[in-house]
mmCIF file of C-alpha atoms and ligand atoms in Angstrom:
data_model
loop_
_atom_site.group_PDB
_atom_site.id
_atom_site.type_symbol
_atom_site.label_atom_id
_atom_site.label_comp_id
_atom_site.label_asym_id
_atom_site.label_seq_id
_atom_site.Cartn_x
_atom_site.Cartn_y
_atom_site.Cartn_z
ATOM 1 C CA MET V 1 -7.017 7.069 35.780
ATOM 2 C CA THR V 2 -4.480 9.222 33.718
ATOM 3 C CA GLU V 3 -3.291 8.286 30.265
ATOM 4 C CA SER V 4 0.218 7.305 31.731
ATOM 5 C CA ASP V 5 -1.652 4.694 34.035
ATOM 6 C CA ARG V 6 -2.873 2.897 30.939
ATOM 7 C CA ILE V 7 0.588 2.424 29.251
ATOM 8 C CA PRO V 8 2.502 -0.177 30.961
ATOM 9 C CA GLY V 9 5.708 1.276 32.619
ATOM 10 C CA ALA V 10 4.877 4.843 32.159
ATOM 11 C CA PRO V 11 5.784 6.886 35.105
ATOM 12 C CA SER V 12 2.636 8.293 36.787
ATOM 13 C CA GLY V 13 2.408 12.059 36.323
ATOM 14 C CA VAL V 14 3.830 12.306 32.782
ATOM 15 C CA LEU V 15 1.464 14.246 30.489
ATOM 16 C CA LEU V 16 0.615 11.697 27.686
ATOM 17 C CA ARG V 17 -2.020 12.842 25.422
ATOM 18 C CA PRO V 18 -5.538 11.426 26.296
ATOM 19 C CA GLY V 19 -6.285 8.605 23.962
ATOM 20 C CA VAL V 20 -2.790 7.601 23.098
ATOM 21 C CA ALA V 21 -3.331 4.244 24.897
ATOM 22 C CA ASP V 22 -6.396 3.674 22.747
ATOM 23 C CA LEU V 23 -4.441 3.832 19.482
ATOM 24 C CA ALA V 24 -3.965 0.573 17.564
ATOM 25 C CA VAL V 25 -0.509 -0.751 16.785
ATOM 26 C CA TYR V 26 0.153 -1.924 13.321
ATOM 27 C CA VAL V 27 0.740 -5.651 13.243
ATOM 28 C CA PRO V 28 3.170 -6.707 10.460
ATOM 29 C CA GLY V 29 2.957 -10.022 8.669
ATOM 30 C CA ALA V 30 4.438 -13.126 10.660
ATOM 31 C CA SER V 31 8.005 -14.064 9.866
ATOM 32 C CA THR V 32 8.454 -16.843 12.349
ATOM 33 C CA GLY V 33 6.477 -19.793 13.780
ATOM 34 C CA VAL V 34 7.373 -22.483 11.490
ATOM 35 C CA PRO V 35 8.567 -25.728 13.139
ATOM 36 C CA GLU V 36 12.426 -26.310 13.374
ATOM 37 C CA GLY V 37 13.976 -27.940 10.417
ATOM 38 C CA VAL V 38 11.110 -27.136 7.969
ATOM 39 C CA PRO V 39 12.207 -24.824 5.198
ATOM 40 C CA ILE V 40 10.554 -21.388 5.539
ATOM 41 C CA VAL V 41 8.882 -19.620 2.603
ATOM 42 C CA LYS V 42 7.557 -16.208 3.871
ATOM 43 C CA LEU V 43 4.525 -14.935 1.809
ATOM 44 C CA SER V 44 2.944 -12.804 4.387
ATOM 45 C CA SER V 45 3.903 -9.278 3.736
ATOM 46 C CA ASN V 46 3.528 -8.510 0.051
ATOM 47 C CA GLU V 47 7.245 -7.693 -0.341
ATOM 48 C CA GLY V 48 8.811 -7.716 -3.690
ATOM 49 C CA ALA V 49 9.980 -11.216 -4.513
ATOM 50 C CA GLU V 50 13.285 -10.542 -6.045
ATOM 51 C CA GLY V 51 14.811 -8.009 -3.737
ATOM 52 C CA PRO V 52 16.749 -4.899 -4.920
ATOM 53 C CA LEU V 53 17.891 -4.647 -8.446
ATOM 54 C CA PRO V 54 21.580 -4.841 -9.049
ATOM 55 C CA ALA V 55 21.636 -1.172 -9.890
ATOM 56 C CA ALA V 56 19.925 -0.359 -6.677
ATOM 57 C CA ARG V 57 22.509 -2.421 -4.687
ATOM 58 C CA ALA V 58 25.398 -0.696 -6.525
ATOM 59 C CA ALA V 59 23.933 2.757 -5.906
ATOM 60 C CA LEU V 60 23.558 1.745 -2.087
ATOM 61 C CA GLU V 61 27.216 0.690 -1.993
ATOM 62 C CA ALA V 62 28.367 3.910 -3.647
ATOM 63 C CA GLU V 63 26.374 6.078 -1.311
ATOM 64 C CA ALA V 64 28.020 4.532 1.854
ATOM 65 C CA GLY V 65 30.791 7.059 1.893
ATOM 66 C CA GLU V 66 28.309 9.892 1.673
ATOM 67 C CA LEU V 67 26.235 8.963 4.723
ATOM 68 C CA TYR V 68 27.741 11.676 6.979
ATOM 69 C CA ARG V 69 25.770 14.264 4.815
ATOM 70 C CA TYR V 70 22.040 15.169 5.357
ATOM 71 C CA PRO V 71 20.007 13.711 2.462
ATOM 72 C CA ASP V 72 18.687 15.806 -0.427
ATOM 73 C CA SER V 73 15.379 14.323 -1.651
ATOM 74 C CA GLN V 74 15.029 16.834 -4.642
ATOM 75 C CA PRO V 75 17.055 14.782 -7.183
ATOM 76 C CA LEU V 76 14.639 11.848 -6.833
ATOM 77 C CA VAL V 77 11.699 14.213 -7.032
ATOM 78 C CA ARG V 78 13.250 15.633 -10.159
ATOM 79 C CA ALA V 79 13.872 12.220 -11.594
ATOM 80 C CA ILE V 80 10.207 10.997 -10.946
ATOM 81 C CA ALA V 81 8.826 14.238 -12.305
ATOM 82 C CA GLU V 82 10.888 14.075 -15.533
ATOM 83 C CA ARG V 83 10.215 10.404 -16.029
ATOM 84 C CA ARG V 84 6.359 10.954 -15.773
ATOM 85 C CA GLY V 85 6.235 14.380 -17.534
ATOM 86 C CA LEU V 86 5.065 16.335 -14.347
ATOM 87 C CA PRO V 87 6.407 19.605 -13.079
ATOM 88 C CA GLU V 88 8.505 19.096 -9.775
ATOM 89 C CA GLU V 89 5.883 20.874 -7.745
ATOM 90 C CA MET V 90 3.431 18.062 -8.389
ATOM 91 C CA VAL V 91 5.766 15.260 -6.818
ATOM 92 C CA THR V 92 6.869 14.634 -3.346
ATOM 93 C CA VAL V 93 8.609 11.722 -1.704
ATOM 94 C CA GLY V 94 8.253 10.428 1.731
ATOM 95 C CA PRO V 95 9.613 7.435 4.153
ATOM 96 C CA GLY V 96 7.172 4.998 2.525
ATOM 97 C CA ALA V 97 3.733 5.397 1.156
ATOM 98 C CA ASP V 98 2.780 4.767 4.737
ATOM 99 C CA MET V 99 4.207 7.900 6.031
ATOM 100 C CA LEU V 100 2.620 9.969 2.920
ATOM 101 C CA ILE V 101 -0.731 8.605 4.183
ATOM 102 C CA GLN V 102 0.096 9.936 7.721
ATOM 103 C CA TYR V 103 1.161 13.353 6.158
ATOM 104 C CA ILE V 104 -2.113 13.541 4.256
ATOM 105 C CA ALA V 105 -4.028 12.720 7.480
ATOM 106 C CA SER V 106 -2.040 15.347 9.398
ATOM 107 C CA ALA V 107 -2.834 17.935 6.810
ATOM 108 C CA PHE V 108 -6.663 17.245 6.595
ATOM 109 C CA LEU V 109 -7.882 15.361 9.585
ATOM 110 C CA GLU V 110 -9.021 16.590 13.035
ATOM 111 C CA PRO V 111 -11.878 15.778 15.389
ATOM 112 C CA GLY V 112 -15.132 16.230 13.550
ATOM 113 C CA ARG V 113 -13.702 15.507 10.070
ATOM 114 C CA GLU V 114 -14.452 12.356 8.231
ATOM 115 C CA VAL V 115 -12.393 9.946 5.931
ATOM 116 C CA VAL V 116 -14.137 7.461 3.683
ATOM 117 C CA TYR V 117 -12.540 4.190 2.577
ATOM 118 C CA ALA V 118 -13.518 0.592 1.634
ATOM 119 C CA TRP V 119 -13.185 -2.254 4.078
ATOM 120 C CA PRO V 120 -11.264 -4.558 4.265
ATOM 121 C CA SER V 121 -8.558 -2.368 2.898
ATOM 122 C CA PHE V 122 -5.132 -0.966 3.780
ATOM 123 C CA VAL V 123 -4.992 -0.498 7.656
ATOM 124 C CA SER V 124 -2.975 2.717 7.529
ATOM 125 C CA TYR V 125 -6.050 4.663 6.433
ATOM 126 C CA ALA V 126 -7.759 3.441 9.804
ATOM 127 C CA LEU V 127 -4.674 3.944 11.945
ATOM 128 C CA THR V 128 -3.857 7.472 10.727
ATOM 129 C CA ALA V 129 -7.453 8.650 11.039
ATOM 130 C CA GLN V 130 -7.512 7.374 14.575
ATOM 131 C CA LYS V 131 -4.338 9.306 15.246
ATOM 132 C CA GLN V 132 -5.972 12.403 14.177
ATOM 133 C CA SER V 133 -9.119 11.671 16.182
ATOM 134 C CA ALA V 134 -11.077 11.873 12.966
ATOM 135 C CA HIS V 135 -14.069 9.737 12.124
ATOM 136 C CA ALA V 136 -13.444 6.836 9.690
ATOM 137 C CA THR V 137 -16.366 5.721 7.628
ATOM 138 C CA THR V 138 -15.787 2.178 6.286
ATOM 139 C CA VAL V 139 -17.633 0.962 3.368
ATOM 140 C CA PRO V 140 -17.858 -2.854 2.859
ATOM 141 C CA LEU V 141 -16.415 -4.243 -0.338
ATOM 142 C CA ARG V 142 -18.984 -5.613 -2.668
ATOM 143 C CA GLY V 143 -19.745 -9.350 -2.814
ATOM 144 C CA ASP V 144 -17.038 -9.749 -5.481
ATOM 145 C CA ASP V 145 -14.453 -7.950 -3.142
ATOM 146 C CA VAL V 146 -14.290 -4.856 -5.312
ATOM 147 C CA HIS V 147 -14.650 -1.346 -3.900
ATOM 148 C CA ASP V 148 -18.351 -0.407 -3.677
ATOM 149 C CA LEU V 149 -17.840 3.121 -5.121
ATOM 150 C CA ASP V 150 -21.642 3.810 -5.131
ATOM 151 C CA ALA V 151 -21.821 3.145 -1.411
ATOM 152 C CA MET V 152 -18.606 5.150 -0.909
ATOM 153 C CA ARG V 153 -20.072 8.110 -2.774
ATOM 154 C CA ALA V 154 -23.192 7.835 -0.624
ATOM 155 C CA ALA V 155 -21.255 7.726 2.601
ATOM 156 C CA ILE V 156 -19.543 11.125 1.943
ATOM 157 C CA THR V 157 -20.878 14.034 3.950
ATOM 158 C CA GLU V 158 -20.059 17.823 4.069
ATOM 159 C CA ARG V 159 -17.436 16.839 6.852
ATOM 160 C CA THR V 160 -15.627 14.326 4.586
ATOM 161 C CA ALA V 161 -12.313 15.709 3.857
ATOM 162 C CA LEU V 162 -10.686 12.649 2.191
ATOM 163 C CA VAL V 163 -11.679 9.427 0.352
ATOM 164 C CA TYR V 164 -9.207 6.613 -0.283
ATOM 165 C CA VAL V 165 -9.258 4.191 -3.260
ATOM 166 C CA CYS V 166 -6.756 1.389 -2.769
ATOM 167 C CA ASN V 167 -6.174 0.172 -6.310
ATOM 168 C CA PRO V 168 -5.474 -2.659 -6.495
ATOM 169 C CA ASN V 169 -6.822 -3.145 -2.939
ATOM 170 C CA ASN V 170 -4.771 -4.729 -0.260
ATOM 171 C CA PRO V 171 -5.843 -7.250 0.996
ATOM 172 C CA THR V 172 -8.174 -8.540 -1.759
ATOM 173 C CA GLY V 173 -6.028 -7.740 -4.880
ATOM 174 C CA THR V 174 -9.142 -6.527 -6.768
ATOM 175 C CA TYR V 175 -9.162 -3.426 -8.671
ATOM 176 C CA VAL V 176 -11.371 -0.405 -9.743
ATOM 177 C CA SER V 177 -11.607 -0.166 -13.473
ATOM 178 C CA ARG V 178 -10.746 3.041 -15.503
ATOM 179 C CA ASP V 179 -14.544 3.736 -16.236
ATOM 180 C CA ALA V 180 -15.608 3.117 -12.706
ATOM 181 C CA LEU V 181 -13.051 5.426 -11.240
ATOM 182 C CA ARG V 182 -13.929 8.031 -13.758
ATOM 183 C CA ALA V 183 -17.502 7.985 -12.801
ATOM 184 C CA PHE V 184 -16.737 8.077 -9.027
ATOM 185 C CA VAL V 185 -14.306 10.972 -9.313
ATOM 186 C CA ASP V 186 -16.606 13.087 -11.671
ATOM 187 C CA ASP V 187 -19.365 12.773 -9.042
ATOM 188 C CA LEU V 188 -17.255 13.801 -5.907
ATOM 189 C CA PRO V 189 -18.257 16.917 -4.111
ATOM 190 C CA GLU V 190 -15.754 19.800 -4.359
ATOM 191 C CA HIS V 191 -14.709 19.815 -0.853
ATOM 192 C CA VAL V 192 -13.331 16.134 -1.074
ATOM 193 C CA VAL V 193 -9.827 15.073 -1.800
ATOM 194 C CA CYS V 194 -9.482 11.591 -3.464
ATOM 195 C CA VAL V 195 -6.301 9.777 -2.783
ATOM 196 C CA VAL V 196 -5.670 6.700 -4.994
ATOM 197 C CA ASP V 197 -3.118 4.183 -3.409
ATOM 198 C CA GLU V 198 -1.330 2.581 -6.277
ATOM 199 C CA ALA V 199 1.255 0.826 -4.140
ATOM 200 C CA TYR V 200 0.967 -2.422 -6.503
ATOM 201 C CA ALA V 201 0.310 -0.613 -9.716
ATOM 202 C CA GLU V 202 3.521 -1.808 -11.587
ATOM 203 C CA TYR V 203 2.174 -5.482 -11.126
ATOM 204 C CA VAL V 204 -1.064 -4.772 -12.822
ATOM 205 C CA LEU V 205 -1.276 -5.718 -16.498
ATOM 206 C CA GLU V 206 -4.922 -5.414 -17.021
ATOM 207 C CA ASP V 207 -5.956 -3.053 -19.961
ATOM 208 C CA ASP V 208 -8.705 -1.326 -18.120
ATOM 209 C CA TYR V 209 -6.590 -0.547 -15.010
ATOM 210 C CA PRO V 210 -6.446 3.340 -14.698
ATOM 211 C CA ASP V 211 -3.225 5.335 -14.657
ATOM 212 C CA VAL V 212 -4.201 7.916 -12.039
ATOM 213 C CA LEU V 213 -1.074 10.065 -12.593
ATOM 214 C CA GLU V 214 -1.687 10.340 -16.383
ATOM 215 C CA GLU V 215 -5.517 10.516 -16.303
ATOM 216 C CA TYR V 216 -6.040 12.773 -13.435
ATOM 217 C CA VAL V 217 -2.980 14.402 -11.780
ATOM 218 C CA LYS V 218 -1.127 15.340 -15.179
ATOM 219 C CA ALA V 219 -4.580 16.237 -16.733
ATOM 220 C CA GLY V 220 -4.954 18.889 -14.048
ATOM 221 C CA HIS V 221 -7.629 17.375 -11.706
ATOM 222 C CA PRO V 222 -7.384 19.724 -8.614
ATOM 223 C CA ARG V 223 -8.329 17.189 -5.915
ATOM 224 C CA VAL V 224 -6.865 13.758 -6.898
ATOM 225 C CA ALA V 225 -3.650 12.372 -5.643
ATOM 226 C CA VAL V 226 -1.753 9.076 -6.274
ATOM 227 C CA LEU V 227 0.471 7.198 -4.063
ATOM 228 C CA HIS V 228 3.364 4.861 -5.107
ATOM 229 C CA THR V 229 6.087 3.004 -3.297
ATOM 230 C CA PHE V 230 9.540 1.530 -3.855
ATOM 231 C CA SER V 231 8.660 -1.145 -1.282
ATOM 232 C CA LYS V 232 6.982 -3.606 -3.820
ATOM 233 C CA ILE V 233 8.096 -4.245 -7.375
ATOM 234 C CA HIS V 234 11.470 -2.378 -6.632
ATOM 235 C CA GLY V 235 12.223 -4.684 -3.759
ATOM 236 C CA LEU V 236 13.435 -1.874 -1.393
ATOM 237 C CA ALA V 237 10.712 -2.207 1.567
ATOM 238 C CA GLY V 238 13.496 -1.954 4.097
ATOM 239 C CA LEU V 239 14.627 1.301 2.987
ATOM 240 C CA ARG V 240 11.202 3.017 3.178
ATOM 241 C CA VAL V 241 10.702 5.198 0.215
ATOM 242 C CA GLY V 242 7.311 6.172 -1.378
ATOM 243 C CA TRP V 243 6.076 9.096 -3.433
ATOM 244 C CA MET V 244 3.082 10.999 -4.329
ATOM 245 C CA ALA V 245 1.939 12.823 -7.506
ATOM 246 C CA ALA V 246 -0.645 15.374 -6.663
ATOM 247 C CA PRO V 247 -1.824 18.926 -7.504
ATOM 248 C CA ALA V 248 0.891 21.463 -6.526
ATOM 249 C CA TRP V 249 -1.183 22.735 -3.528
ATOM 250 C CA LEU V 250 -1.530 19.238 -2.033
ATOM 251 C CA VAL V 251 2.101 18.631 -2.344
ATOM 252 C CA ASP V 252 2.740 21.894 -0.570
ATOM 253 C CA ALA V 253 0.322 21.072 2.278
ATOM 254 C CA SER V 254 1.883 17.662 2.703
ATOM 255 C CA VAL V 255 5.329 19.024 2.661
ATOM 256 C CA ARG V 256 4.378 21.397 5.589
ATOM 257 C CA VAL V 257 3.503 18.668 7.963
ATOM 258 C CA ARG V 258 6.559 16.342 7.242
ATOM 259 C CA GLY V 259 9.576 16.084 9.180
ATOM 260 C CA PRO V 260 12.871 17.473 7.827
ATOM 261 C CA PHE V 261 15.199 15.018 6.001
ATOM 262 C CA ASP V 262 12.573 12.239 6.310
ATOM 263 C CA VAL V 263 13.836 10.052 3.477
ATOM 264 C CA THR V 264 17.341 8.509 4.004
ATOM 265 C CA SER V 265 20.186 9.129 1.601
ATOM 266 C CA ALA V 266 20.562 5.391 1.260
ATOM 267 C CA GLY V 267 16.919 5.042 0.289
ATOM 268 C CA LEU V 268 17.104 8.032 -2.038
ATOM 269 C CA ALA V 269 20.196 6.707 -3.815
ATOM 270 C CA ALA V 270 18.762 3.095 -4.325
ATOM 271 C CA ALA V 271 15.361 4.315 -5.421
ATOM 272 C CA MET V 272 16.993 6.745 -7.969
ATOM 273 C CA ALA V 273 18.881 3.819 -9.494
ATOM 274 C CA SER V 274 15.841 1.486 -9.363
ATOM 275 C CA ILE V 275 13.389 3.761 -11.320
ATOM 276 C CA ALA V 276 15.796 3.922 -14.273
ATOM 277 C CA GLU V 277 15.511 0.132 -14.672
ATOM 278 C CA GLU V 278 12.297 0.151 -16.679
ATOM 279 C CA ASP V 279 12.992 -3.145 -18.677
ATOM 280 C CA ALA V 280 13.946 -5.035 -15.600
ATOM 281 C CA LEU V 281 10.947 -3.831 -13.668
ATOM 282 C CA ARG V 282 8.603 -4.737 -16.693
ATOM 283 C CA GLU V 283 10.145 -8.313 -16.565
ATOM 284 C CA ARG V 284 9.476 -8.484 -12.846
ATOM 285 C CA ALA V 285 5.972 -7.576 -13.582
ATOM 286 C CA GLU V 286 5.548 -10.373 -16.218
ATOM 287 C CA ALA V 287 7.266 -12.934 -14.209
ATOM 288 C CA ASN V 288 5.152 -12.317 -11.118
ATOM 289 C CA ALA V 289 1.954 -12.427 -13.423
ATOM 290 C CA ARG V 290 3.170 -15.933 -14.585
ATOM 291 C CA ARG V 291 3.738 -17.162 -11.068
ATOM 292 C CA ARG V 292 0.511 -15.687 -9.847
ATOM 293 C CA GLU V 293 -1.568 -17.212 -12.640
ATOM 294 C CA SER V 294 0.222 -20.575 -12.050
ATOM 295 C CA LEU V 295 -0.704 -20.457 -8.427
ATOM 296 C CA ARG V 296 -4.256 -19.539 -9.296
ATOM 297 C CA ALA V 297 -4.638 -22.494 -11.624
ATOM 298 C CA ARG V 298 -3.204 -24.910 -9.268
ATOM 299 C CA LEU V 299 -5.641 -23.550 -6.509
ATOM 300 C CA ALA V 300 -8.447 -23.840 -9.034
ATOM 301 C CA ALA V 301 -7.631 -27.324 -9.797
ATOM 302 C CA ALA V 302 -7.791 -28.115 -6.150
ATOM 303 C CA GLY V 303 -11.295 -26.469 -5.910
ATOM 304 C CA VAL V 304 -10.177 -23.147 -4.354
ATOM 305 C CA GLU V 305 -11.015 -19.761 -6.026
ATOM 306 C CA SER V 306 -8.773 -16.823 -5.592
ATOM 307 C CA THR V 307 -8.675 -13.088 -6.426
ATOM 308 C CA GLY V 308 -5.850 -10.651 -7.208
ATOM 309 C CA VAL V 309 -4.139 -8.778 -9.957
ATOM 310 C CA ALA V 310 -1.090 -7.766 -8.098
ATOM 311 C CA ASN V 311 1.750 -9.707 -6.297
ATOM 312 C CA PHE V 312 -0.606 -11.557 -4.034
ATOM 313 C CA LEU V 313 -3.723 -13.897 -4.274
ATOM 314 C CA THR V 314 -6.538 -13.882 -1.694
ATOM 315 C CA VAL V 315 -8.473 -16.887 -0.881
ATOM 316 C CA ARG V 316 -11.550 -17.614 1.108
ATOM 317 C CA VAL V 317 -11.271 -20.410 3.675
ATOM 318 C CA PRO V 318 -13.429 -21.720 6.445
ATOM 319 C CA ASP V 319 -11.155 -20.270 9.235
ATOM 320 C CA ALA V 320 -8.193 -17.925 8.422
ATOM 321 C CA GLN V 321 -6.396 -18.648 11.582
ATOM 322 C CA ALA V 322 -6.639 -22.483 11.217
ATOM 323 C CA ALA V 323 -5.653 -22.313 7.389
ATOM 324 C CA THR V 324 -2.621 -19.995 8.415
ATOM 325 C CA ALA V 325 -1.604 -22.505 11.153
ATOM 326 C CA ALA V 326 -1.934 -25.540 8.848
ATOM 327 C CA LEU V 327 0.404 -23.739 6.176
ATOM 328 C CA MET V 328 2.728 -22.536 8.925
ATOM 329 C CA ARG V 329 3.327 -26.239 9.991
ATOM 330 C CA ARG V 330 4.396 -26.979 6.369
ATOM 331 C CA GLY V 331 6.875 -23.965 6.429
ATOM 332 C CA VAL V 332 4.596 -21.491 4.480
ATOM 333 C CA ILE V 333 3.912 -18.294 6.058
ATOM 334 C CA VAL V 334 0.782 -16.423 4.777
ATOM 335 C CA ARG V 335 -1.561 -13.533 6.169
ATOM 336 C CA PRO V 336 -4.827 -14.310 7.809
ATOM 337 C CA LEU V 337 -7.069 -11.345 7.175
ATOM 338 C CA ASN V 338 -8.633 -11.266 10.840
ATOM 339 C CA ALA V 339 -6.840 -7.894 11.450
ATOM 340 C CA PHE V 340 -8.541 -6.607 8.217
ATOM 341 C CA GLY V 341 -11.989 -7.698 9.579
ATOM 342 C CA SER V 342 -12.082 -10.799 7.443
ATOM 343 C CA PRO V 343 -11.677 -13.983 9.488
ATOM 344 C CA THR V 344 -12.446 -16.091 6.465
ATOM 345 C CA GLN V 345 -9.708 -14.973 4.076
ATOM 346 C CA ILE V 346 -5.971 -15.453 3.812
ATOM 347 C CA ARG V 347 -3.594 -13.485 1.613
ATOM 348 C CA ILE V 348 -0.707 -15.155 -0.163
ATOM 349 C CA THR V 349 2.209 -13.068 -1.506
ATOM 350 C CA ILE V 350 3.531 -14.343 -4.868
ATOM 351 C CA GLY V 351 7.231 -15.206 -4.068
ATOM 352 C CA SER V 352 10.273 -15.860 -6.181
ATOM 353 C CA ASP V 353 10.335 -18.863 -8.586
ATOM 354 C CA ALA V 354 12.312 -20.736 -5.890
ATOM 355 C CA ASP V 355 9.716 -19.735 -3.170
ATOM 356 C CA MET V 356 6.830 -20.662 -5.447
ATOM 357 C CA ALA V 357 8.383 -24.132 -6.479
ATOM 358 C CA ILE V 358 8.242 -25.104 -2.702
ATOM 359 C CA ALA V 359 5.136 -23.246 -1.555
ATOM 360 C CA ALA V 360 2.663 -23.584 -4.509
ATOM 361 C CA PRO V 361 2.161 -27.448 -4.183
ATOM 362 C CA ILE V 362 1.798 -27.163 -0.322
ATOM 363 C CA ILE V 363 -0.699 -24.378 -0.521
ATOM 364 C CA ALA V 364 -2.794 -26.109 -3.155
ATOM 365 C CA GLU V 365 -2.724 -29.395 -1.111
ATOM 366 C CA VAL V 366 -3.351 -27.828 2.217
ATOM 367 C CA LEU V 367 -6.204 -25.424 1.055
ATOM 368 C CA GLY V 368 -7.572 -28.027 -1.500
ATOM 369 C CA ALA V 369 -8.001 -30.462 1.718
ATOM 370 C CA GLY V 370 -10.322 -27.892 3.096
ATOM 371 C CA ALA V 371 -8.129 -26.057 5.674
HETATM 372 C C1 PLP K 401 -1.997 -0.596 -0.353
HETATM 373 C C2 PLP K 401 -0.650 -0.231 0.289
HETATM 374 N N1 PLP K 401 -0.377 1.102 0.538
HETATM 375 C C3 PLP K 401 0.789 1.534 0.996
HETATM 376 C C4 PLP K 401 1.660 0.480 1.587
HETATM 377 C C5 PLP K 401 2.843 1.007 2.264
HETATM 378 O O1 PLP K 401 3.939 1.044 1.501
HETATM 379 P P1 PLP K 401 5.254 1.637 2.086
HETATM 380 O O2 PLP K 401 6.091 0.451 2.399
HETATM 381 O O3 PLP K 401 5.718 2.354 1.038
HETATM 382 O O4 PLP K 401 5.014 2.358 3.233
HETATM 383 C C6 PLP K 401 1.274 -0.812 1.491
HETATM 384 C C7 PLP K 401 2.278 -1.728 2.058
HETATM 385 O O5 PLP K 401 2.013 -3.036 2.158
HETATM 386 C C8 PLP K 401 0.134 -1.131 0.787
HETATM 387 O O6 PLP K 401 -0.218 -2.489 0.840
#
């Protein structure tokens, strides 16, 4: 059987690369399935609750007349670099943090190479390793759902090119502290690059949460990179903009494997306007924390424990699919963590005030009843 026989509808004889049919397809959080007439609250994809900031909307409109031109990502690179006090050579942007993960994989991974990451964690580390035919070594989270950094260190071999630390971790919302990360990074062998994924960093208000850009990248660590995104607190997931701060050599390597003009001018314009809105972003983080802690307290009162310091809470349930279906019948769409390898956890995104006014009582009632 050739590869084309394994992809439905592919004409026999076309020269698909062996293994393409084995690649897993990313499954996004559900957005439908609620019975007709029931108000829908979508809390399944960890999207920013409030949407784009007014400044980003205005910038997007202003950009409309310029869309005939190819995009220039350098002004956004420069703006991020200036804001964070880094040279431009240490910053790059990409079409979502997701694609930056792909660029890193393209630059480092090939058959025979290994990548180490925690599990459950963000599925893109797995999907991109698979695309490169590299070996993924997954290290189970500790019992408290935090990265087991000792076991991750022990899993590194001389073939390990990359190690990911997802901080806070998607899907458990747990985080690695400043001291724990320092001890881990200090002990990494010299051939290993550590990529810290801070997609949700802006939501985290904990004092011992590390700032990897400041503490490692700016401090000159030669093998630590940090990923950020405009998809979460900035509310721009649909525009696909992420960025990376890293040693200049690593930015250089990732730029070599990217496509030309990979970030759209609409995305660049909106992101540029959004990063300047520091006060509004801080307010969003504080409002998210209030809503998150209110849901956590409601769940605790119903006898349900939850974890998470970002814009989502993760809850253990007897059966994730059954709990998701029970909530879906009441109009609340959450994410079962089966695809993350955890059939007894669900992840609940913290929505807007209006979302949570509807959803929080339903979630506490349904999960408190043992669903
Ligand atoms: C941990 C983590 N990293 C990266 C991403 C991807 O972000 P982007 O939308 O910028 O591709 C996500 C998205 O959910 C995420 O949860």
